């Protein structure tokens, strides 16, 4: 059993007869309103390894979700040992992880969703099988989306200026910023200077443009960011 950062309680359960392991999370709502959205898990998203929900069950004061277990180390800095191992991956392996993240963001954009609260703690990597798993997608929202909180859910290292502005549009351009911040986390040790950047000047320029405070200066779609990134590799 583990109490997570945002207050929910998690359990693991091994079903020996089936040799399958599941993850149960119980979230006490505490007066907050959380949206649960069903994604059409295409072949691409299954390959990436999104944690698929098997059961959603409500109970007094909250709800419970059951997921198929995913093996991996989390990139999140809240797990120092796992984070250190993740960040020590060879650059090519981290490029593969980022490619999976780009695929995922393109997919959610195609479904008219926007990522909310995507950060390093959402990224897991199975070292034995070289597989990326993306988790913690329960706060993603359907488009159109407006900032109705002021300071939205998420890590400040990955958040765009509009995620602090009440009434601002939260959209695909916002998620371009998220991708740029993720690139700097993976390839710049969370630092946005050229000195820390592990890749080419061109890729640095693409990531820097993505994290511009001015939305008009960013790539305007996930597809545009991905196309520029892939062309510069």
PDB file of C-alpha atoms in Angstrom:
ATOM      1  CA  UNK A   1       0.000   0.000   0.000  1.00  0.00           C
ATOM      2  CA  UNK A   2       1.268   3.478  -0.832  1.00  0.00           C
ATOM      3  CA  UNK A   3      -0.139   6.962  -0.295  1.00  0.00           C
ATOM      4  CA  UNK A   4       0.558   9.009  -3.408  1.00  0.00           C
ATOM      5  CA  UNK A   5       1.537  12.681  -3.614  1.00  0.00           C
ATOM      6  CA  UNK A   6      -1.968  13.878  -4.449  1.00  0.00           C
ATOM      7  CA  UNK A   7      -3.663  12.016  -1.611  1.00  0.00           C
ATOM      8  CA  UNK A   8      -4.912   8.786  -3.107  1.00  0.00           C
ATOM      9  CA  UNK A   9      -4.108   5.323  -1.754  1.00  0.00           C
ATOM     10  CA  UNK A  10      -2.675   2.628  -4.014  1.00  0.00           C
ATOM     11  CA  UNK A  11      -2.453  -1.138  -3.680  1.00  0.00           C
ATOM     12  CA  UNK A  12      -0.910  -3.874  -5.775  1.00  0.00           C
ATOM     13  CA  UNK A  13      -2.449  -7.286  -6.146  1.00  0.00           C
ATOM     14  CA  UNK A  14      -0.972 -10.365  -7.785  1.00  0.00           C
ATOM     15  CA  UNK A  15      -3.581 -12.724  -9.202  1.00  0.00           C
ATOM     16  CA  UNK A  16      -1.557 -15.922  -9.036  1.00  0.00           C
ATOM     17  CA  UNK A  17      -3.992 -18.106 -10.940  1.00  0.00           C
ATOM     18  CA  UNK A  18      -3.664 -15.857 -13.989  1.00  0.00           C
ATOM     19  CA  UNK A  19      -0.071 -14.750 -13.351  1.00  0.00           C
ATOM     20  CA  UNK A  20      -1.190 -11.166 -13.800  1.00  0.00           C
ATOM     21  CA  UNK A  21      -0.574  -8.201 -11.559  1.00  0.00           C
ATOM     22  CA  UNK A  22      -2.936  -5.268 -11.151  1.00  0.00           C
ATOM     23  CA  UNK A  23      -2.712  -1.789  -9.699  1.00  0.00           C
ATOM     24  CA  UNK A  24      -5.597  -0.358  -7.667  1.00  0.00           C
ATOM     25  CA  UNK A  25      -5.827   3.341  -6.927  1.00  0.00           C
ATOM     26  CA  UNK A  26      -8.431   4.810  -4.606  1.00  0.00           C
ATOM     27  CA  UNK A  27      -8.927   8.569  -4.781  1.00  0.00           C
ATOM     28  CA  UNK A  28     -10.823  10.448  -2.104  1.00  0.00           C
ATOM     29  CA  UNK A  29     -12.370  13.395  -3.889  1.00  0.00           C
ATOM     30  CA  UNK A  30     -12.376  15.787  -0.927  1.00  0.00           C
ATOM     31  CA  UNK A  31     -14.869  18.044  -2.648  1.00  0.00           C
ATOM     32  CA  UNK A  32     -12.855  18.285  -5.891  1.00  0.00           C
ATOM     33  CA  UNK A  33     -14.215  17.378  -9.294  1.00  0.00           C
ATOM     34  CA  UNK A  34     -12.113  15.073 -11.464  1.00  0.00           C
ATOM     35  CA  UNK A  35     -13.047  14.105 -15.027  1.00  0.00           C
ATOM     36  CA  UNK A  36     -12.561  10.511 -16.179  1.00  0.00           C
ATOM     37  CA  UNK A  37     -12.287  10.120 -19.940  1.00  0.00           C
ATOM     38  CA  UNK A  38     -12.219   6.979 -22.043  1.00  0.00           C
ATOM     39  CA  UNK A  39      -9.524   6.819 -24.724  1.00  0.00           C
ATOM     40  CA  UNK A  40      -9.905   4.560 -27.745  1.00  0.00           C
ATOM     41  CA  UNK A  41      -6.739   2.522 -27.255  1.00  0.00           C
ATOM     42  CA  UNK A  42      -5.419   2.131 -30.776  1.00  0.00           C
ATOM     43  CA  UNK A  43      -2.560  -0.180 -31.703  1.00  0.00           C
ATOM     44  CA  UNK A  44      -0.169   2.770 -31.385  1.00  0.00           C
ATOM     45  CA  UNK A  45      -1.250   3.671 -27.858  1.00  0.00           C
ATOM     46  CA  UNK A  46      -1.089   0.075 -26.717  1.00  0.00           C
ATOM     47  CA  UNK A  47       2.471  -0.141 -28.061  1.00  0.00           C
ATOM     48  CA  UNK A  48       3.424   2.987 -26.145  1.00  0.00           C
ATOM     49  CA  UNK A  49       2.041   1.401 -23.001  1.00  0.00           C
ATOM     50  CA  UNK A  50      -0.665   3.673 -21.657  1.00  0.00           C
ATOM     51  CA  UNK A  51      -2.005   2.161 -18.464  1.00  0.00           C
ATOM     52  CA  UNK A  52      -5.409   0.838 -19.493  1.00  0.00           C
ATOM     53  CA  UNK A  53      -8.281   1.096 -17.030  1.00  0.00           C
ATOM     54  CA  UNK A  54     -10.078  -2.213 -16.471  1.00  0.00           C
ATOM     55  CA  UNK A  55     -12.594  -1.199 -13.787  1.00  0.00           C
ATOM     56  CA  UNK A  56     -13.869   2.111 -12.461  1.00  0.00           C
ATOM     57  CA  UNK A  57     -15.948   1.808  -9.326  1.00  0.00           C
ATOM     58  CA  UNK A  58     -17.450   4.623  -7.274  1.00  0.00           C
ATOM     59  CA  UNK A  59     -17.794   4.547  -3.517  1.00  0.00           C
ATOM     60  CA  UNK A  60     -18.749   7.033  -0.820  1.00  0.00           C
ATOM     61  CA  UNK A  61     -16.459  10.049  -1.096  1.00  0.00           C
ATOM     62  CA  UNK A  62     -14.409   8.921  -4.084  1.00  0.00           C
ATOM     63  CA  UNK A  63     -13.749   6.267  -6.712  1.00  0.00           C
ATOM     64  CA  UNK A  64     -11.409   3.345  -7.412  1.00  0.00           C
ATOM     65  CA  UNK A  65      -9.658   2.358 -10.640  1.00  0.00           C
ATOM     66  CA  UNK A  66      -7.964  -0.937 -11.512  1.00  0.00           C
ATOM     67  CA  UNK A  67      -5.086  -0.998 -14.007  1.00  0.00           C
ATOM     68  CA  UNK A  68      -2.981  -3.749 -15.495  1.00  0.00           C
ATOM     69  CA  UNK A  69       0.417  -3.622 -13.796  1.00  0.00           C
ATOM     70  CA  UNK A  70       3.297  -2.041 -15.722  1.00  0.00           C
ATOM     71  CA  UNK A  71       6.925  -2.697 -14.838  1.00  0.00           C
ATOM     72  CA  UNK A  72       9.326   0.203 -15.014  1.00  0.00           C
ATOM     73  CA  UNK A  73      11.341   2.948 -13.362  1.00  0.00           C
ATOM     74  CA  UNK A  74       9.815   6.399 -13.055  1.00  0.00           C
ATOM     75  CA  UNK A  75      11.618   9.455 -14.407  1.00  0.00           C
ATOM     76  CA  UNK A  76      10.090  11.597 -11.646  1.00  0.00           C
ATOM     77  CA  UNK A  77      12.459  13.390  -9.306  1.00  0.00           C
ATOM     78  CA  UNK A  78      10.303  12.376  -6.339  1.00  0.00           C
ATOM     79  CA  UNK A  79      11.913   8.910  -6.671  1.00  0.00           C
ATOM     80  CA  UNK A  80      15.651   9.776  -6.487  1.00  0.00           C
ATOM     81  CA  UNK A  81      17.089   6.312  -7.159  1.00  0.00           C
ATOM     82  CA  UNK A  82      14.766   5.612 -10.081  1.00  0.00           C
ATOM     83  CA  UNK A  83      15.265   9.111 -11.454  1.00  0.00           C
ATOM     84  CA  UNK A  84      19.049   8.723 -11.364  1.00  0.00           C
ATOM     85  CA  UNK A  85      18.852   5.406 -13.225  1.00  0.00           C
ATOM     86  CA  UNK A  86      16.457   6.855 -15.791  1.00  0.00           C
ATOM     87  CA  UNK A  87      18.595   9.912 -16.458  1.00  0.00           C
ATOM     88  CA  UNK A  88      21.664   7.696 -16.936  1.00  0.00           C
ATOM     89  CA  UNK A  89      20.047   6.044 -19.974  1.00  0.00           C
ATOM     90  CA  UNK A  90      22.050   6.336 -23.213  1.00  0.00           C
ATOM     91  CA  UNK A  91      20.946   9.265 -25.351  1.00  0.00           C
ATOM     92  CA  UNK A  92      19.492   6.972 -28.021  1.00  0.00           C
ATOM     93  CA  UNK A  93      17.277   5.246 -25.445  1.00  0.00           C
ATOM     94  CA  UNK A  94      16.037   8.630 -24.228  1.00  0.00           C
ATOM     95  CA  UNK A  95      15.366   9.621 -27.843  1.00  0.00           C
ATOM     96  CA  UNK A  96      13.238   6.475 -28.157  1.00  0.00           C
ATOM     97  CA  UNK A  97      11.323   7.428 -25.004  1.00  0.00           C
ATOM     98  CA  UNK A  98      10.723  10.914 -26.373  1.00  0.00           C
ATOM     99  CA  UNK A  99       9.544   9.458 -29.694  1.00  0.00           C
ATOM    100  CA  UNK A 100       6.944   7.440 -27.787  1.00  0.00           C
ATOM    101  CA  UNK A 101       5.847  10.595 -25.940  1.00  0.00           C
ATOM    102  CA  UNK A 102       5.496  12.441 -29.263  1.00  0.00           C
ATOM    103  CA  UNK A 103       3.361   9.583 -30.626  1.00  0.00           C
ATOM    104  CA  UNK A 104       1.162   9.774 -27.538  1.00  0.00           C
ATOM    105  CA  UNK A 105       0.709  13.539 -27.721  1.00  0.00           C
ATOM    106  CA  UNK A 106      -0.153  13.347 -31.412  1.00  0.00           C
ATOM    107  CA  UNK A 107      -2.750  10.733 -30.599  1.00  0.00           C
ATOM    108  CA  UNK A 108      -4.452  12.673 -27.812  1.00  0.00           C
ATOM    109  CA  UNK A 109      -4.508  15.771 -30.040  1.00  0.00           C
ATOM    110  CA  UNK A 110      -6.225  13.720 -32.747  1.00  0.00           C
ATOM    111  CA  UNK A 111      -8.858  12.762 -30.159  1.00  0.00           C
ATOM    112  CA  UNK A 112      -9.392  16.439 -29.208  1.00  0.00           C
ATOM    113  CA  UNK A 113      -7.881  16.087 -25.744  1.00  0.00           C
ATOM    114  CA  UNK A 114      -5.297  18.260 -24.041  1.00  0.00           C
ATOM    115  CA  UNK A 115      -2.737  16.965 -21.542  1.00  0.00           C
ATOM    116  CA  UNK A 116      -3.074  18.433 -18.063  1.00  0.00           C
ATOM    117  CA  UNK A 117      -0.546  17.591 -15.327  1.00  0.00           C
ATOM    118  CA  UNK A 118       1.853  15.734 -17.633  1.00  0.00           C
ATOM    119  CA  UNK A 119       5.335  15.785 -16.099  1.00  0.00           C
ATOM    120  CA  UNK A 120       8.335  13.537 -15.442  1.00  0.00           C
ATOM    121  CA  UNK A 121       6.307  11.509 -12.945  1.00  0.00           C
ATOM    122  CA  UNK A 122       4.048  10.447 -15.840  1.00  0.00           C
ATOM    123  CA  UNK A 123       6.911   8.659 -17.633  1.00  0.00           C
ATOM    124  CA  UNK A 124       8.058   5.120 -16.818  1.00  0.00           C
ATOM    125  CA  UNK A 125      10.657   2.987 -18.582  1.00  0.00           C
ATOM    126  CA  UNK A 126      11.080  -0.787 -18.524  1.00  0.00           C
ATOM    127  CA  UNK A 127      14.848  -1.252 -18.757  1.00  0.00           C
ATOM    128  CA  UNK A 128      14.626  -4.973 -19.489  1.00  0.00           C
ATOM    129  CA  UNK A 129      12.296  -4.593 -22.473  1.00  0.00           C
ATOM    130  CA  UNK A 130      12.999  -1.027 -23.584  1.00  0.00           C
ATOM    131  CA  UNK A 131       9.338  -0.058 -23.234  1.00  0.00           C
ATOM    132  CA  UNK A 132       7.870   3.331 -22.315  1.00  0.00           C
ATOM    133  CA  UNK A 133       4.738   3.518 -20.180  1.00  0.00           C
ATOM    134  CA  UNK A 134       2.737   6.720 -19.748  1.00  0.00           C
ATOM    135  CA  UNK A 135       0.593   7.025 -16.645  1.00  0.00           C
ATOM    136  CA  UNK A 136      -1.341   9.634 -14.634  1.00  0.00           C
ATOM    137  CA  UNK A 137      -3.510  10.848 -17.489  1.00  0.00           C
ATOM    138  CA  UNK A 138      -6.696  11.180 -15.441  1.00  0.00           C
ATOM    139  CA  UNK A 139      -6.685  15.010 -15.486  1.00  0.00           C
ATOM    140  CA  UNK A 140      -6.527  15.308 -19.279  1.00  0.00           C
ATOM    141  CA  UNK A 141      -9.420  17.354 -20.664  1.00  0.00           C
ATOM    142  CA  UNK A 142     -11.579  17.398 -23.756  1.00  0.00           C
ATOM    143  CA  UNK A 143     -11.226  20.396 -26.061  1.00  0.00           C
ATOM    144  CA  UNK A 144     -12.105  23.227 -25.942  1.00  0.00           C
ATOM    145  CA  UNK A 145     -10.476  23.810 -22.558  1.00  0.00           C
ATOM    146  CA  UNK A 146     -10.198  27.010 -20.544  1.00  0.00           C
ATOM    147  CA  UNK A 147      -8.042  27.566 -17.466  1.00  0.00           C
ATOM    148  CA  UNK A 148     -10.683  27.603 -14.740  1.00  0.00           C
ATOM    149  CA  UNK A 149      -8.266  27.348 -11.805  1.00  0.00           C
ATOM    150  CA  UNK A 150      -5.606  30.029 -12.157  1.00  0.00           C
ATOM    151  CA  UNK A 151      -2.680  27.831 -11.092  1.00  0.00           C
ATOM    152  CA  UNK A 152      -3.543  24.549 -12.779  1.00  0.00           C
ATOM    153  CA  UNK A 153      -2.523  21.064 -11.709  1.00  0.00           C
ATOM    154  CA  UNK A 154       1.033  20.126 -12.636  1.00  0.00           C
ATOM    155  CA  UNK A 155       4.746  20.608 -12.086  1.00  0.00           C
ATOM    156  CA  UNK A 156       6.023  24.146 -12.626  1.00  0.00           C
ATOM    157  CA  UNK A 157       8.972  22.761 -14.628  1.00  0.00           C
ATOM    158  CA  UNK A 158       6.552  21.596 -17.325  1.00  0.00           C
ATOM    159  CA  UNK A 159       3.850  24.271 -17.216  1.00  0.00           C
ATOM    160  CA  UNK A 160       3.281  27.034 -19.743  1.00  0.00           C
ATOM    161  CA  UNK A 161       2.413  30.616 -18.739  1.00  0.00           C
ATOM    162  CA  UNK A 162      -1.235  30.104 -19.698  1.00  0.00           C
ATOM    163  CA  UNK A 163      -1.502  27.346 -17.080  1.00  0.00           C
ATOM    164  CA  UNK A 164      -1.221  30.122 -14.493  1.00  0.00           C
ATOM    165  CA  UNK A 165      -3.676  32.518 -16.180  1.00  0.00           C
ATOM    166  CA  UNK A 166      -7.347  32.253 -15.262  1.00  0.00           C
ATOM    167  CA  UNK A 167      -9.489  32.231 -18.401  1.00  0.00           C
ATOM    168  CA  UNK A 168      -6.611  31.404 -20.780  1.00  0.00           C
ATOM    169  CA  UNK A 169      -6.975  28.849 -23.575  1.00  0.00           C
ATOM    170  CA  UNK A 170      -5.395  25.481 -22.770  1.00  0.00           C
ATOM    171  CA  UNK A 171      -4.881  23.705 -26.060  1.00  0.00           C
ATOM    172  CA  UNK A 172      -2.473  22.010 -28.442  1.00  0.00           C
ATOM    173  CA  UNK A 173      -0.122  25.010 -28.334  1.00  0.00           C
ATOM    174  CA  UNK A 174      -0.013  24.563 -24.550  1.00  0.00           C
ATOM    175  CA  UNK A 175       1.014  20.954 -25.068  1.00  0.00           C
ATOM    176  CA  UNK A 176       3.767  22.040 -27.473  1.00  0.00           C
ATOM    177  CA  UNK A 177       5.228  23.847 -24.462  1.00  0.00           C
ATOM    178  CA  UNK A 178       4.865  20.636 -22.430  1.00  0.00           C
ATOM    179  CA  UNK A 179       6.838  18.727 -25.057  1.00  0.00           C
ATOM    180  CA  UNK A 180       9.584  21.337 -25.150  1.00  0.00           C
ATOM    181  CA  UNK A 181       9.872  21.233 -21.362  1.00  0.00           C
ATOM    182  CA  UNK A 182      10.002  17.423 -21.508  1.00  0.00           C
ATOM    183  CA  UNK A 183      12.792  17.589 -24.096  1.00  0.00           C
ATOM    184  CA  UNK A 184      14.827  19.842 -21.802  1.00  0.00           C
ATOM    185  CA  UNK A 185      14.207  17.499 -18.887  1.00  0.00           C
ATOM    186  CA  UNK A 186      15.401  14.490 -20.876  1.00  0.00           C
ATOM    187  CA  UNK A 187      18.302  16.040 -22.792  1.00  0.00           C
ATOM    188  CA  UNK A 188      19.271  19.086 -20.735  1.00  0.00           C
ATOM    189  CA  UNK A 189      19.012  17.847 -17.152  1.00  0.00           C
ATOM    190  CA  UNK A 190      15.981  20.187 -16.740  1.00  0.00           C
ATOM    191  CA  UNK A 191      18.228  23.111 -17.657  1.00  0.00           C
ATOM    192  CA  UNK A 192      17.377  25.219 -20.720  1.00  0.00           C
ATOM    193  CA  UNK A 193      20.893  26.390 -21.544  1.00  0.00           C
ATOM    194  CA  UNK A 194      22.953  25.214 -24.513  1.00  0.00           C
ATOM    195  CA  UNK A 195      25.764  24.110 -22.187  1.00  0.00           C
ATOM    196  CA  UNK A 196      23.651  21.323 -20.673  1.00  0.00           C
ATOM    197  CA  UNK A 197      21.966  20.269 -23.921  1.00  0.00           C
ATOM    198  CA  UNK A 198      23.057  16.811 -25.161  1.00  0.00           C
ATOM    199  CA  UNK A 199      21.770  17.039 -28.733  1.00  0.00           C
ATOM    200  CA  UNK A 200      22.363  19.237 -31.789  1.00  0.00           C
ATOM    201  CA  UNK A 201      22.028  23.003 -32.076  1.00  0.00           C
ATOM    202  CA  UNK A 202      19.042  22.564 -34.377  1.00  0.00           C
ATOM    203  CA  UNK A 203      17.172  20.385 -31.866  1.00  0.00           C
ATOM    204  CA  UNK A 204      18.024  22.914 -29.140  1.00  0.00           C
ATOM    205  CA  UNK A 205      16.477  25.669 -31.255  1.00  0.00           C
ATOM    206  CA  UNK A 206      13.316  23.596 -31.799  1.00  0.00           C
ATOM    207  CA  UNK A 207      12.925  22.863 -28.073  1.00  0.00           C
ATOM    208  CA  UNK A 208      13.662  26.496 -27.162  1.00  0.00           C
ATOM    209  CA  UNK A 209      10.990  27.728 -29.536  1.00  0.00           C
ATOM    210  CA  UNK A 210       8.493  25.279 -28.015  1.00  0.00           C
ATOM    211  CA  UNK A 211       8.964  26.730 -24.513  1.00  0.00           C
ATOM    212  CA  UNK A 212       8.556  30.354 -25.606  1.00  0.00           C
ATOM    213  CA  UNK A 213       6.368  32.373 -23.245  1.00  0.00           C
ATOM    214  CA  UNK A 214       4.756  33.865 -26.361  1.00  0.00           C
ATOM    215  CA  UNK A 215       2.311  31.305 -27.749  1.00  0.00           C
ATOM    216  CA  UNK A 216       2.644  32.795 -31.244  1.00  0.00           C
ATOM    217  CA  UNK A 217       6.362  31.904 -31.292  1.00  0.00           C
ATOM    218  CA  UNK A 218       5.820  28.223 -30.512  1.00  0.00           C
ATOM    219  CA  UNK A 219       5.078  25.506 -33.024  1.00  0.00           C
ATOM    220  CA  UNK A 220       1.313  25.706 -33.475  1.00  0.00           C
ATOM    221  CA  UNK A 221       0.552  21.975 -33.457  1.00  0.00           C
ATOM    222  CA  UNK A 222       2.018  18.776 -32.054  1.00  0.00           C
ATOM    223  CA  UNK A 223       2.425  17.545 -35.630  1.00  0.00           C
ATOM    224  CA  UNK A 224       4.499  20.617 -36.518  1.00  0.00           C
ATOM    225  CA  UNK A 225       6.756  20.132 -33.494  1.00  0.00           C
ATOM    226  CA  UNK A 226       7.183  16.428 -34.272  1.00  0.00           C
ATOM    227  CA  UNK A 227       7.937  17.059 -37.945  1.00  0.00           C
ATOM    228  CA  UNK A 228      10.602  19.661 -37.084  1.00  0.00           C
ATOM    229  CA  UNK A 229      12.114  17.395 -34.418  1.00  0.00           C
ATOM    230  CA  UNK A 230      12.271  14.325 -36.647  1.00  0.00           C
ATOM    231  CA  UNK A 231      13.725  16.294 -39.566  1.00  0.00           C
ATOM    232  CA  UNK A 232      16.547  17.567 -37.349  1.00  0.00           C
ATOM    233  CA  UNK A 233      17.571  14.174 -35.925  1.00  0.00           C
TER     234      UNK A 233
END
